Amino acid sequence: MDRLTPVADLATPVPDLVVSGRRLVTPQGVRGGHLLISGGRITAITDTDTAPASAGRLDAGDHYVLPGLVDSHVHFRTPGLTHKEDWEHGSRAAVRGGVTTVMDMPNTVPPTLAPETLLAKARQVAGRSLVDMRFHIGLDPARPELLADLDASVATSAKVFMAGHHTAPTVVRDPAALEKAFAAAAEGGVQLVLHAEDDGLFALLDAWWGEPGSYLEYERRRPRTGGIVAVAKVVELVRRYGTRAHILHLSSAEEADLVCAAQAAGYPVTFEVTGHHLSFTDDDTRRLGARTRLSPSIRGRADQDRLWRALVDGQLTTLGSDHAPHTVAEKTGTVAGSPPGLPGVQELAVAVWTGMRRRRPDE
Ligand code: NCD
Ligand code: ZN
């Protein structure tokens, strides 16, 4: 038997399951062979002519067999917002999309801004989830110092909303609190994950222009400048405090350039791109209006091309779905009343795979 990737002792008894196929996706590339699974874990990959004896067997044929994906950015709605979706349904969508681990955001009701509330949520969904889970704790704007001694087994990252709306009630508007959060996170070895848009700038535009009458008018109140200004602020705080910062759902070319430049200069700052920003452009938002309302907004074709380049060139660190479902009634109300956010945990892998094949048809 030719063992290609021994992971555990092959002298273990007959595997529970063997998955055979011609397209097993491994760290060394795509290859034919048999995946041996025992106790829920891959124990070896072999390429013998006939499949090894096993309790169960699955023939994948020409289908691709991939490791379960990690979606590092979902907004499941348990507890408090289950009229939008509950954990059972969110996790079922994840499995359908090839995602076997989700990292859930803190903007549930109540928001998980302290270890006790976070642990209560974890207990509430335990046993009901079809996928593994981790949680981002939310930064409490009133108590940024909590991050200095956050227990890494509870959460290794803290979400900071620098701008807010319907489902993001814990916005850090006070620059002093933001600075304290960067200092405390650096002290506690906690990575910040940031919704980096400038709330003050958006508030100014809202006040100046008043209630939007149409979706396009709304978009003028949420320009790319909001993201660029906030990302520049984050880069400056990372430079000052050495905090590890991961910027979520980057939407514009300028932001991508800024973070890449900061990285090249040695700052510990990374970024995420979402399936939404890779899949849609402002052609779609013009056509579909508030149904595609997302925060940060979906931008133009040139921005989308820049985000794809970040993926193809390996500049981004994570791909997230930013799965954030709302009800159809909520999404089709008035422009101002329609909450931003789109589902996507089920579509992420397919959207990225399809887009990648379109962009690199020969591979
Ligand atoms: C998110 C939601 O609905 O929970 N919406 C979104 O547009 N991304 C909240 C957020 O991340 O801002
Ligand atoms: Zn989000």
mmCIF file of C-alpha atoms and ligand atoms in Angstrom:
data_model
loop_
_atom_site.group_PDB
_atom_site.id
_atom_site.type_symbol
_atom_site.label_atom_id
_atom_site.label_comp_id
_atom_site.label_asym_id
_atom_site.label_seq_id
_atom_site.Cartn_x
_atom_site.Cartn_y
_atom_site.Cartn_z
ATOM 1 C CA MET A 1 0.000 0.000 0.000
ATOM 2 C CA ASP A 2 1.351 3.400 -0.958
ATOM 3 C CA ARG A 3 0.649 5.814 1.859
ATOM 4 C CA LEU A 4 0.641 9.403 0.582
ATOM 5 C CA THR A 5 -0.481 11.391 3.567
ATOM 6 C CA PRO A 6 -0.257 9.427 6.774
ATOM 7 C CA VAL A 7 -2.069 11.298 9.495
ATOM 8 C CA ALA A 8 -2.451 8.604 12.109
ATOM 9 C CA ASP A 9 -1.327 5.058 12.679
ATOM 10 C CA LEU A 10 -2.548 2.847 9.856
ATOM 11 C CA ALA A 11 -2.499 -0.147 12.135
ATOM 12 C CA THR A 12 -5.830 1.157 13.469
ATOM 13 C CA PRO A 13 -8.775 -1.133 12.794
ATOM 14 C CA VAL A 14 -10.911 -1.098 9.667
ATOM 15 C CA PRO A 15 -11.943 2.506 8.874
ATOM 16 C CA ASP A 16 -15.529 3.594 9.471
ATOM 17 C CA LEU A 17 -15.740 5.062 6.008
ATOM 18 C CA VAL A 18 -13.693 5.136 2.800
ATOM 19 C CA VAL A 19 -14.393 7.854 0.228
ATOM 20 C CA SER A 20 -12.955 6.986 -3.171
ATOM 21 C CA GLY A 21 -12.702 9.372 -6.081
ATOM 22 C CA ARG A 22 -10.617 10.714 -8.939
ATOM 23 C CA ARG A 23 -10.506 14.299 -7.610
ATOM 24 C CA LEU A 24 -9.463 14.403 -3.983
ATOM 25 C CA VAL A 25 -8.287 17.936 -3.182
ATOM 26 C CA THR A 26 -5.176 17.627 -0.981
ATOM 27 C CA PRO A 27 -2.489 20.114 0.077
ATOM 28 C CA GLN A 28 -0.291 18.566 -2.643
ATOM 29 C CA GLY A 29 -2.867 19.045 -5.389
ATOM 30 C CA VAL A 30 -5.853 17.235 -6.891
ATOM 31 C CA ARG A 31 -5.406 13.448 -7.151
ATOM 32 C CA GLY A 32 -7.238 10.168 -7.304
ATOM 33 C CA GLY A 33 -7.336 7.819 -4.328
ATOM 34 C CA HIS A 34 -9.139 6.748 -1.193
ATOM 35 C CA LEU A 35 -9.777 8.765 1.954
ATOM 36 C CA LEU A 36 -9.802 6.622 5.097
ATOM 37 C CA ILE A 37 -11.970 8.010 7.889
ATOM 38 C CA SER A 38 -12.169 6.751 11.468
ATOM 39 C CA GLY A 39 -13.943 8.387 14.408
ATOM 40 C CA GLY A 40 -14.874 11.377 12.248
ATOM 41 C CA ARG A 41 -11.262 12.053 11.233
ATOM 42 C CA ILE A 42 -9.250 11.446 8.068
ATOM 43 C CA THR A 43 -6.573 8.943 9.051
ATOM 44 C CA ALA A 44 -4.892 8.410 5.675
ATOM 45 C CA ILE A 45 -5.109 8.914 1.936
ATOM 46 C CA THR A 46 -4.067 5.956 -0.209
ATOM 47 C CA ASP A 47 -3.921 5.326 -3.933
ATOM 48 C CA THR A 48 -4.229 1.558 -4.057
ATOM 49 C CA ASP A 49 -6.030 0.029 -7.059
ATOM 50 C CA THR A 50 -8.857 -1.270 -4.933
ATOM 51 C CA ALA A 51 -10.368 0.540 -1.996
ATOM 52 C CA PRO A 52 -9.307 -0.729 1.430
ATOM 53 C CA ALA A 53 -11.862 -2.686 3.449
ATOM 54 C CA SER A 54 -14.124 -0.431 5.484
ATOM 55 C CA ALA A 55 -17.433 -0.365 7.314
ATOM 56 C CA GLY A 56 -18.921 2.251 4.976
ATOM 57 C CA ARG A 57 -18.044 3.272 1.439
ATOM 58 C CA LEU A 58 -18.751 6.266 -0.769
ATOM 59 C CA ASP A 59 -17.778 6.543 -4.429
ATOM 60 C CA ALA A 60 -17.336 10.204 -5.375
ATOM 61 C CA GLY A 61 -16.421 9.365 -8.996
ATOM 62 C CA ASP A 62 -15.400 12.575 -10.792
ATOM 63 C CA HIS A 63 -16.785 14.921 -8.135
ATOM 64 C CA TYR A 64 -14.296 17.055 -6.248
ATOM 65 C CA VAL A 65 -13.810 15.970 -2.632
ATOM 66 C CA LEU A 66 -12.797 18.945 -0.489
ATOM 67 C CA PRO A 67 -12.051 19.368 3.192
ATOM 68 C CA GLY A 68 -14.942 20.992 5.093
ATOM 69 C CA LEU A 69 -14.681 24.759 4.732
ATOM 70 C CA VAL A 70 -14.438 27.307 7.526
ATOM 71 C CA ASP A 71 -16.677 30.360 7.148
ATOM 72 C CA SER A 72 -15.102 32.912 9.459
ATOM 73 C CA HIS A 73 -17.964 35.423 9.204
ATOM 74 C CA VAL A 74 -21.603 34.482 9.732
ATOM 75 C CA HIS A 75 -24.460 36.241 11.509
ATOM 76 C CA PHE A 76 -26.608 33.375 12.709
ATOM 77 C CA ARG A 77 -29.649 34.850 14.434
ATOM 78 C CA THR A 78 -29.975 32.775 17.609
ATOM 79 C CA PRO A 79 -30.765 34.176 20.122
ATOM 80 C CA GLY A 80 -33.214 37.022 19.783
ATOM 81 C CA LEU A 81 -33.600 37.366 16.020
ATOM 82 C CA THR A 82 -34.883 33.926 15.110
ATOM 83 C CA HIS A 83 -37.751 35.357 13.057
ATOM 84 C CA LYS A 84 -34.990 35.936 10.441
ATOM 85 C CA GLU A 85 -33.406 32.479 10.793
ATOM 86 C CA ASP A 86 -32.528 30.126 13.635
ATOM 87 C CA TRP A 87 -29.259 28.297 14.271
ATOM 88 C CA GLU A 88 -30.591 24.961 13.002
ATOM 89 C CA HIS A 89 -31.470 26.418 9.608
ATOM 90 C CA GLY A 90 -28.295 28.498 9.352
ATOM 91 C CA SER A 91 -26.136 25.477 10.096
ATOM 92 C CA ARG A 92 -28.100 23.360 7.623
ATOM 93 C CA ALA A 93 -27.398 25.963 4.921
ATOM 94 C CA ALA A 94 -23.723 25.846 5.895
ATOM 95 C CA VAL A 95 -23.518 22.080 5.423
ATOM 96 C CA ARG A 96 -25.288 22.365 2.079
ATOM 97 C CA GLY A 97 -22.578 24.800 1.012
ATOM 98 C CA GLY A 98 -19.653 22.609 2.132
ATOM 99 C CA VAL A 99 -18.997 24.649 5.277
ATOM 100 C CA THR A 100 -18.358 22.544 8.387
ATOM 101 C CA THR A 101 -17.162 25.269 10.785
ATOM 102 C CA VAL A 102 -18.677 28.714 11.251
ATOM 103 C CA MET A 103 -17.408 31.680 13.228
ATOM 104 C CA ASP A 104 -20.429 33.584 14.458
ATOM 105 C CA MET A 105 -20.740 37.329 15.025
ATOM 106 C CA PRO A 106 -21.869 39.005 18.281
ATOM 107 C CA ASN A 107 -24.838 41.090 17.063
ATOM 108 C CA THR A 108 -27.533 38.788 18.344
ATOM 109 C CA VAL A 109 -30.025 39.834 21.047
ATOM 110 C CA PRO A 110 -28.628 40.291 23.617
ATOM 111 C CA PRO A 111 -25.320 41.132 21.925
ATOM 112 C CA THR A 112 -22.457 38.942 23.139
ATOM 113 C CA LEU A 113 -20.170 41.616 24.575
ATOM 114 C CA ALA A 114 -19.034 39.683 27.652
ATOM 115 C CA PRO A 115 -17.780 36.122 28.193
ATOM 116 C CA GLU A 116 -20.928 35.200 30.188
ATOM 117 C CA THR A 117 -23.341 36.161 27.389
ATOM 118 C CA LEU A 118 -21.135 34.468 24.822
ATOM 119 C CA LEU A 119 -20.980 31.242 26.828
ATOM 120 C CA ALA A 120 -24.770 31.376 27.304
ATOM 121 C CA LYS A 121 -25.207 31.538 23.531
ATOM 122 C CA ALA A 122 -22.763 28.666 23.010
ATOM 123 C CA ARG A 123 -24.738 26.586 25.514
ATOM 124 C CA GLN A 124 -28.019 27.503 23.847
ATOM 125 C CA VAL A 125 -26.931 26.272 20.405
ATOM 126 C CA ALA A 126 -24.881 23.281 21.569
ATOM 127 C CA GLY A 127 -26.421 20.048 20.343
ATOM 128 C CA ARG A 128 -28.568 21.895 17.785
ATOM 129 C CA SER A 129 -25.824 22.735 15.334
ATOM 130 C CA LEU A 130 -24.906 20.650 12.302
ATOM 131 C CA VAL A 131 -21.491 22.339 12.126
ATOM 132 C CA ASP A 132 -18.610 23.146 14.434
ATOM 133 C CA MET A 133 -18.584 26.679 15.754
ATOM 134 C CA ARG A 134 -16.431 29.427 17.156
ATOM 135 C CA PHE A 135 -17.463 32.911 18.235
ATOM 136 C CA HIS A 136 -16.188 36.445 17.831
ATOM 137 C CA ILE A 137 -16.914 38.358 21.034
ATOM 138 C CA GLY A 138 -18.220 41.901 20.547
ATOM 139 C CA LEU A 139 -16.272 44.888 21.784
ATOM 140 C CA ASP A 140 -18.235 46.655 24.504
ATOM 141 C CA PRO A 141 -17.686 50.367 23.745
ATOM 142 C CA ALA A 142 -18.233 51.118 27.449
ATOM 143 C CA ARG A 143 -15.668 48.540 28.614
ATOM 144 C CA PRO A 144 -12.850 48.220 26.057
ATOM 145 C CA GLU A 145 -10.496 47.121 28.859
ATOM 146 C CA LEU A 146 -12.284 43.719 28.967
ATOM 147 C CA LEU A 147 -10.100 42.665 26.032
ATOM 148 C CA ALA A 148 -6.910 42.863 28.065
ATOM 149 C CA ASP A 149 -7.733 39.633 29.897
ATOM 150 C CA LEU A 150 -10.071 37.827 27.560
ATOM 151 C CA ASP A 151 -9.842 34.054 27.932
ATOM 152 C CA ALA A 152 -8.632 32.683 24.563
ATOM 153 C CA SER A 153 -10.767 29.553 25.014
ATOM 154 C CA VAL A 154 -13.897 31.778 24.963
ATOM 155 C CA ALA A 155 -12.921 33.905 21.975
ATOM 156 C CA THR A 156 -9.626 34.707 20.294
ATOM 157 C CA SER A 157 -11.020 37.625 18.342
ATOM 158 C CA ALA A 158 -13.200 40.623 19.088
ATOM 159 C CA LYS A 159 -15.536 42.295 16.640
ATOM 160 C CA VAL A 160 -15.489 46.061 16.412
ATOM 161 C CA PHE A 161 -18.316 47.878 14.633
ATOM 162 C CA MET A 162 -16.886 51.268 13.639
ATOM 163 C CA ALA A 163 -20.168 52.035 11.855
ATOM 164 C CA GLY A 164 -23.644 50.825 12.563
ATOM 165 C CA HIS A 165 -27.219 50.356 11.528
ATOM 166 C CA HIS A 166 -30.233 48.191 12.373
ATOM 167 C CA THR A 167 -28.471 45.073 13.629
ATOM 168 C CA ALA A 168 -25.213 46.632 14.832
ATOM 169 C CA PRO A 169 -26.175 48.420 18.036
ATOM 170 C CA THR A 170 -22.744 48.468 19.645
ATOM 171 C CA VAL A 171 -20.892 50.949 17.480
ATOM 172 C CA VAL A 172 -17.648 52.409 18.807
ATOM 173 C CA ARG A 173 -18.169 56.093 18.064
ATOM 174 C CA ASP A 174 -15.783 57.468 20.660
ATOM 175 C CA PRO A 175 -12.207 57.670 19.286
ATOM 176 C CA ALA A 176 -10.802 57.311 22.820
ATOM 177 C CA ALA A 177 -12.710 54.013 23.292
ATOM 178 C CA LEU A 178 -11.370 52.770 19.954
ATOM 179 C CA GLU A 179 -7.813 53.582 21.023
ATOM 180 C CA LYS A 180 -8.354 51.825 24.351
ATOM 181 C CA ALA A 181 -9.659 48.776 22.500
ATOM 182 C CA PHE A 182 -6.526 48.633 20.340
ATOM 183 C CA ALA A 183 -4.298 48.996 23.396
ATOM 184 C CA ALA A 184 -6.232 46.408 25.448
ATOM 185 C CA ALA A 185 -6.372 43.908 22.562
ATOM 186 C CA ALA A 186 -2.619 44.232 22.060
ATOM 187 C CA GLU A 187 -2.107 43.639 25.784
ATOM 188 C CA GLY A 188 -4.408 40.594 25.800
ATOM 189 C CA GLY A 189 -3.054 39.146 22.528
ATOM 190 C CA VAL A 190 -6.564 39.396 21.048
ATOM 191 C CA GLN A 191 -7.061 39.893 17.333
ATOM 192 C CA LEU A 192 -9.575 42.591 16.392
ATOM 193 C CA VAL A 193 -11.912 41.910 13.466
ATOM 194 C CA LEU A 194 -13.273 45.193 12.236
ATOM 195 C CA HIS A 195 -16.242 46.541 10.366
ATOM 196 C CA ALA A 196 -14.163 49.500 9.185
ATOM 197 C CA GLU A 197 -16.427 52.290 7.981
ATOM 198 C CA ASP A 198 -16.563 55.809 9.371
ATOM 199 C CA ASP A 199 -19.819 56.302 11.227
ATOM 200 C CA GLY A 200 -19.253 60.028 11.767
ATOM 201 C CA LEU A 201 -18.906 60.616 8.053
ATOM 202 C CA PHE A 202 -22.118 58.707 7.307
ATOM 203 C CA ALA A 203 -23.992 60.602 10.058
ATOM 204 C CA LEU A 204 -22.911 63.904 8.502
ATOM 205 C CA LEU A 205 -24.153 62.853 5.072
ATOM 206 C CA ASP A 206 -27.444 61.543 6.503
ATOM 207 C CA ALA A 207 -28.047 64.844 8.303
ATOM 208 C CA TRP A 208 -27.167 66.908 5.245
ATOM 209 C CA TRP A 209 -29.235 64.999 2.731
ATOM 210 C CA GLY A 210 -32.057 63.736 4.962
ATOM 211 C CA GLU A 211 -34.092 60.590 4.434
ATOM 212 C CA PRO A 212 -33.289 58.863 1.128
ATOM 213 C CA GLY A 213 -36.154 58.723 -1.353
ATOM 214 C CA SER A 214 -34.631 55.975 -3.463
ATOM 215 C CA TYR A 215 -31.972 53.303 -3.143
ATOM 216 C CA LEU A 216 -29.496 55.280 -5.252
ATOM 217 C CA GLU A 217 -29.948 58.244 -2.928
ATOM 218 C CA TYR A 218 -29.206 55.961 0.005
ATOM 219 C CA GLU A 219 -25.991 54.769 -1.622
ATOM 220 C CA ARG A 220 -24.768 58.388 -1.890
ATOM 221 C CA ARG A 221 -24.912 58.473 1.907
ATOM 222 C CA ARG A 222 -22.656 55.386 2.177
ATOM 223 C CA PRO A 223 -19.747 56.217 -0.178
ATOM 224 C CA ARG A 224 -16.440 54.362 -0.524
ATOM 225 C CA THR A 225 -14.773 57.234 1.325
ATOM 226 C CA GLY A 226 -16.328 55.881 4.545
ATOM 227 C CA GLY A 227 -14.386 52.641 4.192
ATOM 228 C CA ILE A 228 -11.161 54.262 3.058
ATOM 229 C CA VAL A 229 -11.087 56.736 5.965
ATOM 230 C CA ALA A 230 -11.774 53.970 8.508
ATOM 231 C CA VAL A 231 -9.193 51.577 7.061
ATOM 232 C CA ALA A 232 -6.595 54.372 7.184
ATOM 233 C CA LYS A 233 -7.519 54.904 10.848
ATOM 234 C CA VAL A 234 -7.123 51.188 11.598
ATOM 235 C CA VAL A 235 -3.728 51.070 9.890
ATOM 236 C CA GLU A 236 -2.582 54.031 11.995
ATOM 237 C CA LEU A 237 -3.780 52.372 15.230
ATOM 238 C CA VAL A 238 -2.078 49.098 14.271
ATOM 239 C CA ARG A 239 1.121 51.058 13.662
ATOM 240 C CA ARG A 240 0.817 52.716 17.051
ATOM 241 C CA TYR A 241 -0.199 49.758 19.222
ATOM 242 C CA GLY A 242 0.996 46.702 17.283
ATOM 243 C CA THR A 243 -2.506 45.166 17.612
ATOM 244 C CA ARG A 244 -3.363 42.341 15.192
ATOM 245 C CA ALA A 245 -6.248 43.639 13.088
ATOM 246 C CA HIS A 246 -8.315 41.806 10.485
ATOM 247 C CA ILE A 247 -10.478 44.082 8.347
ATOM 248 C CA LEU A 248 -13.764 42.497 7.341
ATOM 249 C CA HIS A 249 -15.617 42.728 4.042
ATOM 250 C CA LEU A 250 -13.255 45.035 2.178
ATOM 251 C CA SER A 251 -15.219 46.686 -0.633
ATOM 252 C CA SER A 252 -12.993 49.049 -2.608
ATOM 253 C CA ALA A 253 -9.739 48.975 -4.555
ATOM 254 C CA GLU A 254 -8.269 51.772 -2.434
ATOM 255 C CA GLU A 255 -8.828 49.835 0.809
ATOM 256 C CA ALA A 256 -7.184 46.720 -0.652
ATOM 257 C CA ASP A 257 -4.171 48.760 -1.771
ATOM 258 C CA LEU A 258 -3.908 50.418 1.655
ATOM 259 C CA VAL A 259 -3.930 47.156 3.600
ATOM 260 C CA CYS A 260 -1.489 45.496 1.195
ATOM 261 C CA ALA A 261 0.856 48.473 1.536
ATOM 262 C CA ALA A 262 0.615 48.325 5.333
ATOM 263 C CA GLN A 263 1.331 44.594 5.261
ATOM 264 C CA ALA A 264 4.360 45.144 3.049
ATOM 265 C CA ALA A 265 5.585 47.662 5.623
ATOM 266 C CA GLY A 266 5.352 44.925 8.269
ATOM 267 C CA TYR A 267 2.138 45.895 10.115
ATOM 268 C CA PRO A 268 0.066 42.945 11.438
ATOM 269 C CA VAL A 269 -3.037 43.858 9.446
ATOM 270 C CA THR A 270 -4.955 41.470 7.183
ATOM 271 C CA PHE A 271 -8.268 41.488 5.367
ATOM 272 C CA GLU A 272 -11.326 39.497 4.366
ATOM 273 C CA VAL A 273 -13.338 39.585 1.150
ATOM 274 C CA THR A 274 -16.938 38.333 1.026
ATOM 275 C CA GLY A 275 -18.765 36.265 -1.549
ATOM 276 C CA HIS A 276 -21.172 39.211 -1.972
ATOM 277 C CA HIS A 277 -18.505 41.693 -3.003
ATOM 278 C CA LEU A 278 -17.003 39.103 -5.373
ATOM 279 C CA SER A 279 -20.393 38.249 -6.895
ATOM 280 C CA PHE A 280 -22.249 41.557 -7.286
ATOM 281 C CA THR A 281 -21.488 45.019 -8.659
ATOM 282 C CA ASP A 282 -23.411 48.274 -8.607
ATOM 283 C CA ASP A 283 -25.116 47.105 -11.815
ATOM 284 C CA ASP A 284 -26.936 44.625 -9.582
ATOM 285 C CA THR A 285 -27.733 47.134 -6.832
ATOM 286 C CA ARG A 286 -29.141 49.580 -9.389
ATOM 287 C CA ARG A 287 -31.345 46.801 -10.706
ATOM 288 C CA LEU A 288 -32.390 45.249 -7.390
ATOM 289 C CA GLY A 289 -32.371 48.264 -5.048
ATOM 290 C CA ALA A 290 -32.664 47.823 -1.301
ATOM 291 C CA ARG A 291 -32.855 44.033 -1.570
ATOM 292 C CA THR A 292 -29.097 44.135 -2.203
ATOM 293 C CA ARG A 293 -28.507 46.647 0.558
ATOM 294 C CA LEU A 294 -25.332 45.569 2.280
ATOM 295 C CA SER A 295 -22.951 47.153 4.690
ATOM 296 C CA PRO A 296 -20.371 48.003 3.344
ATOM 297 C CA SER A 297 -22.103 48.705 0.038
ATOM 298 C CA ILE A 298 -21.421 46.799 -3.144
ATOM 299 C CA ARG A 299 -19.174 48.862 -5.430
ATOM 300 C CA GLY A 300 -18.218 49.031 -9.102
ATOM 301 C CA ARG A 301 -16.659 46.586 -11.548
ATOM 302 C CA ALA A 302 -13.109 47.932 -11.068
ATOM 303 C CA ASP A 303 -13.394 47.363 -7.308
ATOM 304 C CA GLN A 304 -14.697 43.853 -7.861
ATOM 305 C CA ASP A 305 -11.760 43.117 -10.202
ATOM 306 C CA ARG A 306 -9.343 44.363 -7.524
ATOM 307 C CA LEU A 307 -10.938 42.068 -4.896
ATOM 308 C CA TRP A 308 -10.676 39.083 -7.246
ATOM 309 C CA ARG A 309 -7.022 39.927 -7.774
ATOM 310 C CA ALA A 310 -6.574 39.913 -3.986
ATOM 311 C CA LEU A 311 -7.968 36.368 -3.973
ATOM 312 C CA VAL A 312 -6.076 35.062 -7.001
ATOM 313 C CA ASP A 313 -2.779 36.590 -5.822
ATOM 314 C CA GLY A 314 -3.284 35.366 -2.245
ATOM 315 C CA GLN A 315 -3.353 38.861 -0.713
ATOM 316 C CA LEU A 316 -6.461 38.263 1.354
ATOM 317 C CA THR A 317 -6.378 36.088 4.457
ATOM 318 C CA THR A 318 -9.983 34.925 4.714
ATOM 319 C CA LEU A 319 -13.040 34.529 2.535
ATOM 320 C CA GLY A 320 -16.255 35.012 4.472
ATOM 321 C CA SER A 321 -19.881 34.818 3.522
ATOM 322 C CA ASP A 322 -21.067 37.602 5.877
ATOM 323 C CA HIS A 323 -24.207 35.459 5.946
ATOM 324 C CA ALA A 324 -26.792 37.934 7.342
ATOM 325 C CA PRO A 325 -30.361 36.927 6.554
ATOM 326 C CA HIS A 326 -33.409 39.139 7.015
ATOM 327 C CA THR A 327 -37.042 38.452 6.162
ATOM 328 C CA VAL A 328 -38.374 39.333 2.717
ATOM 329 C CA ALA A 329 -40.802 41.773 4.366
ATOM 330 C CA GLU A 330 -37.892 43.548 6.075
ATOM 331 C CA LYS A 331 -35.846 43.716 2.876
ATOM 332 C CA THR A 332 -38.689 45.040 0.753
ATOM 333 C CA GLY A 333 -39.911 47.808 3.053
ATOM 334 C CA THR A 334 -38.865 51.446 2.742
ATOM 335 C CA VAL A 335 -35.284 52.151 1.681
ATOM 336 C CA ALA A 336 -34.382 53.606 5.072
ATOM 337 C CA GLY A 337 -36.151 50.790 6.925
ATOM 338 C CA SER A 338 -34.631 47.948 4.947
ATOM 339 C CA PRO A 339 -31.764 46.395 6.927
ATOM 340 C CA PRO A 340 -28.442 45.757 5.217
ATOM 341 C CA GLY A 341 -27.287 42.158 4.986
ATOM 342 C CA LEU A 342 -27.645 39.183 2.654
ATOM 343 C CA PRO A 343 -27.525 35.429 3.220
ATOM 344 C CA GLY A 344 -24.603 33.536 1.666
ATOM 345 C CA VAL A 345 -23.154 30.679 3.741
ATOM 346 C CA GLN A 346 -24.721 28.181 1.335
ATOM 347 C CA GLU A 347 -23.520 29.979 -1.796
ATOM 348 C CA LEU A 348 -19.992 31.071 -0.809
ATOM 349 C CA ALA A 349 -18.007 28.094 -2.107
ATOM 350 C CA VAL A 350 -20.036 27.726 -5.297
ATOM 351 C CA ALA A 351 -19.853 31.456 -6.074
ATOM 352 C CA VAL A 352 -16.108 31.601 -5.540
ATOM 353 C CA TRP A 353 -15.452 28.374 -7.421
ATOM 354 C CA THR A 354 -17.584 29.464 -10.376
ATOM 355 C CA GLY A 355 -16.048 32.937 -10.463
ATOM 356 C CA MET A 356 -12.546 31.511 -10.249
ATOM 357 C CA ARG A 357 -13.146 29.122 -13.145
ATOM 358 C CA ARG A 358 -14.491 32.006 -15.198
ATOM 359 C CA ARG A 359 -11.398 34.037 -14.465
ATOM 360 C CA ARG A 360 -8.888 31.179 -14.810
ATOM 361 C CA PRO A 361 -10.568 28.799 -17.262
ATOM 362 C CA ASP A 362 -7.400 26.758 -17.924
ATOM 363 C CA GLU A 363 -6.823 25.595 -14.354
HETATM 364 C C1 NCD B 1 -24.993 42.548 9.142
HETATM 365 C C2 NCD B 1 -26.249 41.952 9.774
HETATM 366 O O1 NCD B 1 -27.324 42.078 9.211
HETATM 367 O O2 NCD B 1 -26.112 41.346 10.848
HETATM 368 N N1 NCD B 1 -25.317 43.211 7.928
HETATM 369 C C3 NCD B 1 -24.480 43.523 6.915
HETATM 370 O O3 NCD B 1 -24.886 44.282 6.032
HETATM 371 N N2 NCD B 1 -23.266 43.027 6.818
HETATM 372 C C4 NCD B 1 -24.394 43.458 10.161
HETATM 373 C C5 NCD B 1 -23.069 44.033 9.757
HETATM 374 O O4 NCD B 1 -22.092 43.277 9.630
HETATM 375 O O5 NCD B 1 -22.960 45.239 9.571
HETATM 376 ZN ZN ZN B 2 -20.968 40.965 9.003
#
